[in-house]
């Protein structure tokens, strides 16, 4: 095995990716599989999950239909992964939603949906998979934060609150679990071309403002995250705990 394969390879690793049916979760699944991992693809849209499965180069991955906010769905997914694979080495805690509306009229329904999906579910998946990892001697958890873990954005009050929480959650879990050989880190993507940003990309004023603030001069494409996913899931990052890795075309540096 070459030096690079030893450091970054994920052969014989078993992963769960939530929100793997499209966008950044699909890119994570493809990246991990390309590095050799077998992946449990979690989401609600089974047809789209099948499309992701068809893209994976390493055989042995599978689909689980589950809502990440549902306790039964989470327990069923984790039990199935442990039954099939015997252990879980990697969790990509990616599933997320965004609801845009001014704060003065932001509905409780939108607030609860965004906080439940983006923050509470992220904690519960990390907690349950983290317990399994600790029992098995270690693992890698990668949460998906955002540049809105730092800035508050416009008309996304619940999303910014949740993603700020994801950054803090990452550090809190990292502190408790570092000695147990569980690396908890996060990726903070900038602005990426996915379904979640479609409305924003079609708003001429906001999309121009955003583009003007990206030193790289373009929005990210999901594949731009492949290296960060593999790095944070591999031995190459074994001494990293509680880090929030921005992959943002320089957005946060401006
Ligand atoms: P998409 O809307 O393209 O994909 C969202 C994914 O999350 C889908 O696979 C969807 O699966 C899944 N999902 C949402 N809610 C649930 C649920 N209740 N149960 C199960 N799965 C769910 O969004 P992105 O790929 O852009 O976003 C992925 C993550 O990246 C999110 O956490 C987002 O906040 C974050 N992010 C995105 C950025 C961007 O610019 N795109 C920037 C910063 C962060 P399904 O429909 O099958 O249930």
XYZ file of N, CA, C and O and ligand atoms in Angstrom, residues 19-25 43-45 66-69 94-97 117 144-146 159 163 189-192 194-197, ligand 1:
176
model
N -28.795 12.151 4.459
C -29.071 13.091 3.369
C -28.230 12.781 2.152
O -27.664 13.671 1.511
N -28.161 11.477 1.816
C -27.279 11.032 0.719
C -27.993 11.010 -0.625
O -27.421 10.567 -1.620
N -29.234 11.474 -0.669
C -30.004 11.351 -1.915
C -29.631 12.398 -2.960
O -29.978 12.234 -4.133
N -28.984 13.456 -2.554
C -28.614 14.499 -3.525
C -27.553 15.421 -2.922
O -27.161 15.237 -1.781
N -27.155 16.404 -3.704
C -26.338 17.508 -3.189
C -25.046 17.077 -2.507
O -24.328 16.182 -2.969
N -24.764 17.706 -1.385
C -23.486 17.494 -0.703
C -23.390 16.093 -0.104
O -22.300 15.515 -0.058
N -24.519 15.534 0.321
C -24.508 14.172 0.866
C -24.167 13.147 -0.198
O -23.424 12.191 0.055
N -31.920 8.641 3.677
C -32.749 9.747 3.207
C -34.182 9.286 3.080
O -34.507 8.134 3.401
N -35.056 10.188 2.603
C -36.480 9.831 2.463
C -36.829 9.507 1.020
O -37.806 8.823 0.759
N -36.064 10.037 0.070
C -36.371 9.877 -1.354
C -35.620 8.650 -1.896
O -34.443 8.733 -2.277
N -35.158 6.636 5.703
C -35.433 7.099 7.068
C -35.448 8.625 7.098
O -34.720 9.280 6.358
N -36.310 9.143 7.967
C -36.339 10.573 8.267
C -35.375 10.784 9.434
O -35.527 10.137 10.483
N -34.406 11.669 9.275
C -33.385 11.817 10.330
C -33.951 12.348 11.641
O -33.317 12.217 12.685
N -35.134 12.961 11.589
C -35.709 13.508 12.827
C -36.515 12.459 13.596
O -37.036 12.753 14.668
N -25.092 14.932 7.614
C -25.240 15.943 6.563
C -26.663 16.449 6.334
O -26.849 17.582 5.886
N -27.677 15.612 6.588
C -29.058 15.988 6.215
C -29.398 17.365 6.776
O -29.107 17.655 7.940
N -30.009 18.198 5.941
C -30.345 19.533 6.416
C -31.348 20.211 5.506
O -31.506 19.828 4.342
N -32.032 21.194 6.076
C -33.007 21.974 5.287
C -32.793 23.454 5.584
O -32.151 23.817 6.574
N -34.239 19.348 12.350
C -33.473 18.627 11.325
C -31.983 18.945 11.434
O -31.140 18.041 11.401
N -21.977 18.723 9.310
C -21.964 19.759 8.278
C -22.447 21.067 8.896
O -23.630 21.229 9.207
N -21.485 21.957 9.087
C -21.763 23.302 9.584
C -22.046 24.185 8.371
O -22.674 23.744 7.402
N -21.593 25.421 8.373
C -21.873 26.347 7.265
C -21.076 27.621 7.501
O -20.639 27.882 8.633
N -31.874 28.801 10.494
C -30.734 28.098 9.891
C -29.424 28.575 10.538
O -28.563 27.765 10.910
N -26.945 26.229 12.637
C -25.575 25.958 12.181
C -24.530 26.502 13.174
O -23.452 25.927 13.322
N -19.215 24.370 4.606
C -19.224 24.720 3.172
C -19.631 26.184 2.999
O -20.397 26.728 3.789
N -19.101 26.780 1.944
C -19.565 28.116 1.562
C -20.853 27.984 0.780
O -21.784 27.304 1.219
N -20.915 28.595 -0.390
C -22.140 28.568 -1.208
C -21.959 27.577 -2.349
O -21.122 27.773 -3.229
N -22.764 26.507 -2.303
C -22.636 25.402 -3.252
C -23.890 25.276 -4.110
O -24.997 25.580 -3.663
N -26.618 23.434 -5.173
C -27.463 22.275 -4.827
C -28.921 22.759 -4.824
O -29.186 23.958 -4.952
N -29.848 21.824 -4.602
C -31.267 22.205 -4.507
C -31.499 23.248 -3.422
O -32.343 24.126 -3.568
N -30.739 23.124 -2.313
C -30.964 24.004 -1.167
C -30.690 25.466 -1.498
O -31.203 26.363 -0.830
N -29.863 25.728 -2.501
C -29.514 27.118 -2.824
C -30.175 27.594 -4.120
O -29.831 28.667 -4.625
P -30.088 19.472 -0.627
O -31.406 20.117 -0.397
O -29.549 19.337 -1.993
O -30.069 18.035 0.067
C -30.533 17.886 1.370
C -30.398 16.438 1.754
O -30.853 16.311 3.114
C -31.244 15.541 0.893
O -30.504 14.381 0.600
C -32.421 15.204 1.798
O -32.851 13.892 1.573
C -31.798 15.289 3.176
N -32.786 15.552 4.203
C -33.375 16.726 4.521
N -34.246 16.550 5.524
C -34.202 15.236 5.845
C -34.876 14.423 6.789
N -35.783 14.946 7.651
N -34.592 13.117 6.852
C -33.689 12.572 5.988
N -33.012 13.279 5.086
C -33.279 14.596 5.010
O -29.079 20.303 0.313
P -27.488 20.393 0.331
O -26.878 19.187 -0.248
O -27.114 21.721 -0.156
O -27.254 20.412 1.915
C -26.642 19.348 2.619
C -26.113 19.901 3.928
O -25.141 20.893 3.650
C -27.163 20.580 4.810
O -26.895 20.318 6.159
C -26.960 22.033 4.482
O -27.410 22.862 5.506
C -25.461 22.074 4.341
N -24.913 23.212 3.640
C -25.209 23.423 2.325
C -24.661 24.520 1.671
C -24.911 24.816 0.238
O -24.462 25.865 -0.243
N -25.596 23.978 -0.512
C -23.782 25.460 2.383
C -23.551 25.136 3.755
C -24.092 24.045 4.344
P -34.369 13.429 1.234
O -35.014 14.506 0.470
O -34.157 12.135 0.498
O -34.983 13.181 2.575
